[in-house]
PDB file of C-alpha atoms in Angstrom:
ATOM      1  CA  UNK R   1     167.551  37.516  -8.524  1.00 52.00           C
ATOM      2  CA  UNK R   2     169.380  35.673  -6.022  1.00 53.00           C
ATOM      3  CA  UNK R   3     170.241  32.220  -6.635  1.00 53.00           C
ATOM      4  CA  UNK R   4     172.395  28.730  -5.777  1.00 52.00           C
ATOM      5  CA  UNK R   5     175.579  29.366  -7.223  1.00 47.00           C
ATOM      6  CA  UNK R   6     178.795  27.259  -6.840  1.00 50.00           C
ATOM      7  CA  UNK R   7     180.496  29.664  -4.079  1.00 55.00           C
ATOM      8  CA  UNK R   8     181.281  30.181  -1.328  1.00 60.00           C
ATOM      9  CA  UNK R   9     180.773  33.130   1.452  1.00 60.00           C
ATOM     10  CA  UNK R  10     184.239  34.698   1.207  1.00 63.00           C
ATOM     11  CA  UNK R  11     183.351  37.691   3.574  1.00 64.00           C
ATOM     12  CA  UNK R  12     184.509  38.827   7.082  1.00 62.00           C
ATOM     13  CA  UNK R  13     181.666  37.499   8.489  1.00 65.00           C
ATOM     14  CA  UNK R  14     182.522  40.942  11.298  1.00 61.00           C
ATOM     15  CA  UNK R  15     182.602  43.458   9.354  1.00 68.00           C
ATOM     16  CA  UNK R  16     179.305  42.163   7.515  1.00 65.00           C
ATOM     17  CA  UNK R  17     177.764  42.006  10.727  1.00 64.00           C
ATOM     18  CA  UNK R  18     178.690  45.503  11.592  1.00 63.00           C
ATOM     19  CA  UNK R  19     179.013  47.423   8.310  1.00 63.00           C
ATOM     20  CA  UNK R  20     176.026  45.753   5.909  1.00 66.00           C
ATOM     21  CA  UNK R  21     172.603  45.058   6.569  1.00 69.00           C
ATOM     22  CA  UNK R  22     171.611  42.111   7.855  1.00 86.00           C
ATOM     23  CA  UNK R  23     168.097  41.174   8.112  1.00 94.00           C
ATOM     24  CA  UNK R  24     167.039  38.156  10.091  1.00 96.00           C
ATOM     25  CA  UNK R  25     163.628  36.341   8.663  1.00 97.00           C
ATOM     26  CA  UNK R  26     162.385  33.555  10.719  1.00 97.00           C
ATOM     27  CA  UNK R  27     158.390  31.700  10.095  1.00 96.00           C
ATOM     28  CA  UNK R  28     157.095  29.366   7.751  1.00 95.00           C
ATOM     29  CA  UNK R  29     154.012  29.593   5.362  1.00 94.00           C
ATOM     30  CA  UNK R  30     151.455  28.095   8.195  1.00 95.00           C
ATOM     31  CA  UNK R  31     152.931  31.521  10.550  1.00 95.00           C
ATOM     32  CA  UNK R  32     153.766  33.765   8.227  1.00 94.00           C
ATOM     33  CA  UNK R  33     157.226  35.530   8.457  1.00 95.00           C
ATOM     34  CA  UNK R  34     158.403  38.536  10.563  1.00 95.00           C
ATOM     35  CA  UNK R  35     162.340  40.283   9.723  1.00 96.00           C
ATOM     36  CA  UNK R  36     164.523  41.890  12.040  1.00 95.00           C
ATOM     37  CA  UNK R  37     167.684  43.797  11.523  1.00 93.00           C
ATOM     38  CA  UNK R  38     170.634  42.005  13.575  1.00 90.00           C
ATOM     39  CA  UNK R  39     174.016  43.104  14.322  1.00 84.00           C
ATOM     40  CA  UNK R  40     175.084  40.198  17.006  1.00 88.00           C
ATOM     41  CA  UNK R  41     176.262  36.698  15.606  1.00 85.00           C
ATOM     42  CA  UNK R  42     178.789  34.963  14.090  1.00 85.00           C
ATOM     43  CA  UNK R  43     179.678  31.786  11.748  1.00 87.00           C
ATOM     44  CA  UNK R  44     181.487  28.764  12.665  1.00 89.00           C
ATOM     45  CA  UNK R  45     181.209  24.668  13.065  1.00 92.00           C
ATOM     46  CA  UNK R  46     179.608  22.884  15.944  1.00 95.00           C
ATOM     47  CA  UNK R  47     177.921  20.061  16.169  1.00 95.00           C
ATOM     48  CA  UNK R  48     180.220  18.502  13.034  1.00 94.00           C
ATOM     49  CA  UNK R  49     177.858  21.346  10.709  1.00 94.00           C
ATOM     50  CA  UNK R  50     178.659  24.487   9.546  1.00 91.00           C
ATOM     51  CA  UNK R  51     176.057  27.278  11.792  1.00 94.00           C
ATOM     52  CA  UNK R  52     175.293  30.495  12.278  1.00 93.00           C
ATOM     53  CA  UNK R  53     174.219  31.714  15.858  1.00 92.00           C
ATOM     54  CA  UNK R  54     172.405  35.038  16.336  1.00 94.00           C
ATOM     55  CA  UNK R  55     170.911  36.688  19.141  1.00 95.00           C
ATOM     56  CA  UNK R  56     167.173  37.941  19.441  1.00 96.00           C
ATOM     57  CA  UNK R  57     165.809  40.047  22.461  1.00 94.00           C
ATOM     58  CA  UNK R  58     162.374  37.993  23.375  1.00 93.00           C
ATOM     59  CA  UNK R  59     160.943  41.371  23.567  1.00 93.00           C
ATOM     60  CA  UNK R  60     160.957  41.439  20.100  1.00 93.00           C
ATOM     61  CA  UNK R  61     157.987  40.307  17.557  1.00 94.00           C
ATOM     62  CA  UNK R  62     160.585  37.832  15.421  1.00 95.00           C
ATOM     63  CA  UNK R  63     161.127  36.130  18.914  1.00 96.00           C
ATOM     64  CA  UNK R  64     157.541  34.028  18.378  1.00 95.00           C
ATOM     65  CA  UNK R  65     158.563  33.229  14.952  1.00 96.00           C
ATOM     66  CA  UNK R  66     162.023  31.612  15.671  1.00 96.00           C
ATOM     67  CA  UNK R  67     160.089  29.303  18.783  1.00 95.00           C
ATOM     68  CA  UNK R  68     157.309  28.636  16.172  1.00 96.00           C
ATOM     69  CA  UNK R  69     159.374  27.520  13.331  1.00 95.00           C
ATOM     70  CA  UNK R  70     162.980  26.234  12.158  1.00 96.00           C
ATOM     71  CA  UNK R  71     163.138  28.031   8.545  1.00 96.00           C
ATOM     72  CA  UNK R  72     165.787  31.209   9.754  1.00 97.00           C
ATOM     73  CA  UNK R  73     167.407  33.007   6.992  1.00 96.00           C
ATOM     74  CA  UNK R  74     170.227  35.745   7.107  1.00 94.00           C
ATOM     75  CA  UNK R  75     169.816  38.391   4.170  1.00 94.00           C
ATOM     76  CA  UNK R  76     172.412  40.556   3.427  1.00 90.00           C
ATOM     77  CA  UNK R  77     171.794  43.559   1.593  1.00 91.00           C
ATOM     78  CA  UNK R  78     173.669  46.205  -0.530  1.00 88.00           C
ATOM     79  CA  UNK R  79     174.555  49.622   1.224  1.00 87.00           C
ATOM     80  CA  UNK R  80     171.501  51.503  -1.569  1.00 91.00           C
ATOM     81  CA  UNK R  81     168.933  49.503   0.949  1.00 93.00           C
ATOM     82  CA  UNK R  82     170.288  51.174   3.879  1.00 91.00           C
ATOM     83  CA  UNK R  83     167.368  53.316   4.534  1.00 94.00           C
ATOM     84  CA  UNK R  84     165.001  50.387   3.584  1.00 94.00           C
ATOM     85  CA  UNK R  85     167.016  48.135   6.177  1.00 93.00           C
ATOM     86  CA  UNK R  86     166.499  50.720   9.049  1.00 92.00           C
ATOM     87  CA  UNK R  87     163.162  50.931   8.751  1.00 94.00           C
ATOM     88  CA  UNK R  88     163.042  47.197   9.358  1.00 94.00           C
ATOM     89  CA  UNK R  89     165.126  47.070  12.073  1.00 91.00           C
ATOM     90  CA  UNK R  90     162.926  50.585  14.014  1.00 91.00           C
ATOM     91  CA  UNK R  91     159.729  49.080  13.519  1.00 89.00           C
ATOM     92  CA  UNK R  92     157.745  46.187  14.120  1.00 89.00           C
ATOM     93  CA  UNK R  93     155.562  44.101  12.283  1.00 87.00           C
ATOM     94  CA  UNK R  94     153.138  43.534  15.374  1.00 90.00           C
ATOM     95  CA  UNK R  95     151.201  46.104  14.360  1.00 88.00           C
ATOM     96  CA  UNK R  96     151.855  47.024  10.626  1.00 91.00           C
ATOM     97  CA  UNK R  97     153.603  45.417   7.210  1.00 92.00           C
ATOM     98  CA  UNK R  98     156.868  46.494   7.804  1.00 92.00           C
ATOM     99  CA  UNK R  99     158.088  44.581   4.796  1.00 93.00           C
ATOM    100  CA  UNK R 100     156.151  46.901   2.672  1.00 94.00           C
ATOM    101  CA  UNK R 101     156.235  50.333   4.357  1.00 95.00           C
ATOM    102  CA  UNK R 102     159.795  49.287   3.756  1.00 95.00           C
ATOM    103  CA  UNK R 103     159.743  48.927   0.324  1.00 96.00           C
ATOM    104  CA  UNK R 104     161.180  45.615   0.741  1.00 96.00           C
ATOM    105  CA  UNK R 105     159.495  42.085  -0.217  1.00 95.00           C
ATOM    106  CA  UNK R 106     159.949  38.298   0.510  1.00 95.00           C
ATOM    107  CA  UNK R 107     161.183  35.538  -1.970  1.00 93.00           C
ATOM    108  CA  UNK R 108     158.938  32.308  -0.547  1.00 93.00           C
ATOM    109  CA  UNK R 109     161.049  29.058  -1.011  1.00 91.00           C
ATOM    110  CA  UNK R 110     158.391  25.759  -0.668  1.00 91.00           C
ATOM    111  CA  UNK R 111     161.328  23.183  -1.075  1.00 88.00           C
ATOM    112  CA  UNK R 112     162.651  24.964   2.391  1.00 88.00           C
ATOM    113  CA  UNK R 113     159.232  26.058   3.598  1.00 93.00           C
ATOM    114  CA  UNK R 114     161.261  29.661   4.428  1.00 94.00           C
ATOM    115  CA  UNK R 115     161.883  32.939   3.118  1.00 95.00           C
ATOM    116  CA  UNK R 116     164.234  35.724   2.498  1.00 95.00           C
ATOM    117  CA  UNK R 117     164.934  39.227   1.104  1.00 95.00           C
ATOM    118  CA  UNK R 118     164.290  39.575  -2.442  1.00 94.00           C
ATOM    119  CA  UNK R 119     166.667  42.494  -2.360  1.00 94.00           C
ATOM    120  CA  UNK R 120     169.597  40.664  -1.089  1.00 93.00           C
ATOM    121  CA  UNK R 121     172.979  40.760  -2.305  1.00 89.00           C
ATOM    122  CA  UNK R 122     173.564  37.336  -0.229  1.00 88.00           C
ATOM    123  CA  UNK R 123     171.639  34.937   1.638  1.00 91.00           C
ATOM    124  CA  UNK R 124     171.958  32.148   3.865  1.00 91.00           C
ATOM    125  CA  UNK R 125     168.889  29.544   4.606  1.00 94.00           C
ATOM    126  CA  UNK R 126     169.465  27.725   7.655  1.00 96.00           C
ATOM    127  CA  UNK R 127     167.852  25.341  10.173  1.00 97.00           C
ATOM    128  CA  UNK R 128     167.055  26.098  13.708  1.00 97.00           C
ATOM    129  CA  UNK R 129     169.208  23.366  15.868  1.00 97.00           C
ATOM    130  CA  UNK R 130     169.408  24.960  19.409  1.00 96.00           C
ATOM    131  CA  UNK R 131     168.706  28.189  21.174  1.00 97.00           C
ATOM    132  CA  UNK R 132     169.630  28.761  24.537  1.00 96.00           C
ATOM    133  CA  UNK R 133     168.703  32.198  26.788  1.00 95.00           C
ATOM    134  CA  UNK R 134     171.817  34.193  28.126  1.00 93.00           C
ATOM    135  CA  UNK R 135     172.122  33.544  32.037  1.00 92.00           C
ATOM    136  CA  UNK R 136     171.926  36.931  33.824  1.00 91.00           C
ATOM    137  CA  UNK R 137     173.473  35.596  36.560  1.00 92.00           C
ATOM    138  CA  UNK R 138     176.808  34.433  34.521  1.00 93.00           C
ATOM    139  CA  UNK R 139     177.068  37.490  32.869  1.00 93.00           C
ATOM    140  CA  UNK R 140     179.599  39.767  33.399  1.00 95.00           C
ATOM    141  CA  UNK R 141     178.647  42.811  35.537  1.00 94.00           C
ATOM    142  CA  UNK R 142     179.433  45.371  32.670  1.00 95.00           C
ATOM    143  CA  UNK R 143     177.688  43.522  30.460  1.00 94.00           C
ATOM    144  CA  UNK R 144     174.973  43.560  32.728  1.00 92.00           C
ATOM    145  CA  UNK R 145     175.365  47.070  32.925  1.00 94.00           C
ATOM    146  CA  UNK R 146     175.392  48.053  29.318  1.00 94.00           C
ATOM    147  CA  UNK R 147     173.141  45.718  27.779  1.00 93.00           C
ATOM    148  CA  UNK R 148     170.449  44.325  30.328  1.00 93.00           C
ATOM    149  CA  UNK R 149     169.544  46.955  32.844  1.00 89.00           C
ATOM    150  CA  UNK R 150     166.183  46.309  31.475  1.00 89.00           C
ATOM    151  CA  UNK R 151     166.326  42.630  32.333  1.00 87.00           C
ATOM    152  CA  UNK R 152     165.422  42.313  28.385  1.00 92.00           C
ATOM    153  CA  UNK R 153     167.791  39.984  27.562  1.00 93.00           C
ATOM    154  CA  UNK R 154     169.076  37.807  24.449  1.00 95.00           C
ATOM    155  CA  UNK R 155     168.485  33.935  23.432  1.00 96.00           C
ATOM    156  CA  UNK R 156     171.195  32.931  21.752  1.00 96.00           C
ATOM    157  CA  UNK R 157     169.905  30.805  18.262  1.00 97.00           C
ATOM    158  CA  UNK R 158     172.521  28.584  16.662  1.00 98.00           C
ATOM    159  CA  UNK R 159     171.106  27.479  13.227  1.00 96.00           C
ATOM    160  CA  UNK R 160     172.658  25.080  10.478  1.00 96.00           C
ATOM    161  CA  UNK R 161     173.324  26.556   7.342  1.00 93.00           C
ATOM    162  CA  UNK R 162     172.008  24.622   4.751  1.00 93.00           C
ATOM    163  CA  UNK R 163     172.564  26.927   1.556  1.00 90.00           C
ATOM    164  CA  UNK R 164     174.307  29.723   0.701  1.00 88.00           C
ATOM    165  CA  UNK R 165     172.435  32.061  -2.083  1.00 87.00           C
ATOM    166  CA  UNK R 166     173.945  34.869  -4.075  1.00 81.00           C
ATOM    167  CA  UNK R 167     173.051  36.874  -6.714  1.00 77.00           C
ATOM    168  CA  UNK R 168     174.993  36.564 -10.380  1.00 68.00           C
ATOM    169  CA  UNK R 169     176.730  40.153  -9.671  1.00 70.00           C
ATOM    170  CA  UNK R 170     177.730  38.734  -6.347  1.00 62.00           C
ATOM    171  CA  UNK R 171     179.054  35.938  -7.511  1.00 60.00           C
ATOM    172  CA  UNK R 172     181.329  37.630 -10.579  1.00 63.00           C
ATOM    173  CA  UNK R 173     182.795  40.302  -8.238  1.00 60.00           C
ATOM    174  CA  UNK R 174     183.909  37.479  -5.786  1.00 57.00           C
TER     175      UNK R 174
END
C-alpha cells in the first residue's frame, strides 16, 4: 500500500519518464477519473512551489478531466505492470473501463478529492495551477514536422505537487 512517508523523490525524474510507467490520473469524485500513460514532462520550481508540468494531446479523453478538475496525480509503477500500463496508455476510457480491462484499480483520497494507482511503486498528488496550449506558430518547423502534422497538438499542464507517496519497499530501497 502506498503511503506518506518521510522521503523524498530521489529519482532521475528522465529516465522515469522514459524507462517506467507513468500513468497520469486527473478528475474528482463529482467527474469521475480517466488515466493516461505519459512520457512528456518534467519536475522543477516555479511560481516559488515545487511542480510538475506534463503534456496532454486535447484529442485525448483525460483532456476533459484535467479542464474539469484540479486533483492530477502522477503514478509510477514497477516494470511487472508493464503490460498493465500499455494497455492504459492504447486504449481509452471513452468507451470502456480501461482501469479494469487493465487489471489495474484506483486508491480514492477524500482529504484531496483525487486519485491514483493502487499499484504504484510512487506517487505524486498535485494541484492544477496553469495550463497553457503549445503555439503552432512558435514551434519549431521539425517539431512541427514530427509531432503535429495532424494539427493535434499538446497543452502544456504545470501542477503543484503537494505530496509525495511511496510504498514501504520504496522507501527502504531508497
Amino acid at each position: 500500500m502506498i503511503k506518506k512517508l518521510d522521503t523524498y523523490y530521489k529519482e532521475n525524474i528522465f529516465n522515469d519518464l522514459k524507462q517506467k510507467n507513468a500513468i497520469l490520473t486527473a478528475g474528482d469524485k463529482a467527474i469521475g477519473f480517466n488515466s493516461l500513460t505519459v512520457s512528456w514532462g518534467g519536475i522543477g520550481v516555479l511560481w516559488g512551489k515545487d511542480v510538475a508540468y506534463v503534456f496532454v494531446r486535447k484529442s485525448r479523453h483525460t483532456y476533459s478531466f484535467l479542464e474539469k478538475s484540479d486533483s492530477v496525480t502522477l503514478s509510477f509503477l514497477d516494470e511487472k505492470y508493464k503490460e498493465n500500463v500499455l494497455y492504459i496508455g492504447t486504449n481509452s476510457g471513452k468507451n470502456e473501463d480501461k482501469m479494469k480491462n487493465a487489471n489495474l484499480s484506483y486508491t480514492y483520497d477524500p482529504d484531496y478529492d483525487g486519485a491514483y494507482i493502487r499499484q504504484a511503486t510512487y506517487c505524486f498528488k498535485m494541484k492544477k495551477l496553469y495550463s497553457i496550449d503549445l503555439p503552432y506558430e512558435n514551434l519549431p518547423e521539425e517539431i512541427k514536422t514530427q509531432y503535429y502534422n495532424d494539427g493535434d497538438l499538446h497543452t502544456m499542464f504545470v501542477c503543484e505537487i503537494r505530496q509525495f507517496l511511496v510504498t514501504e519497499e520504496y522507501n527502504e530501497l531508497h
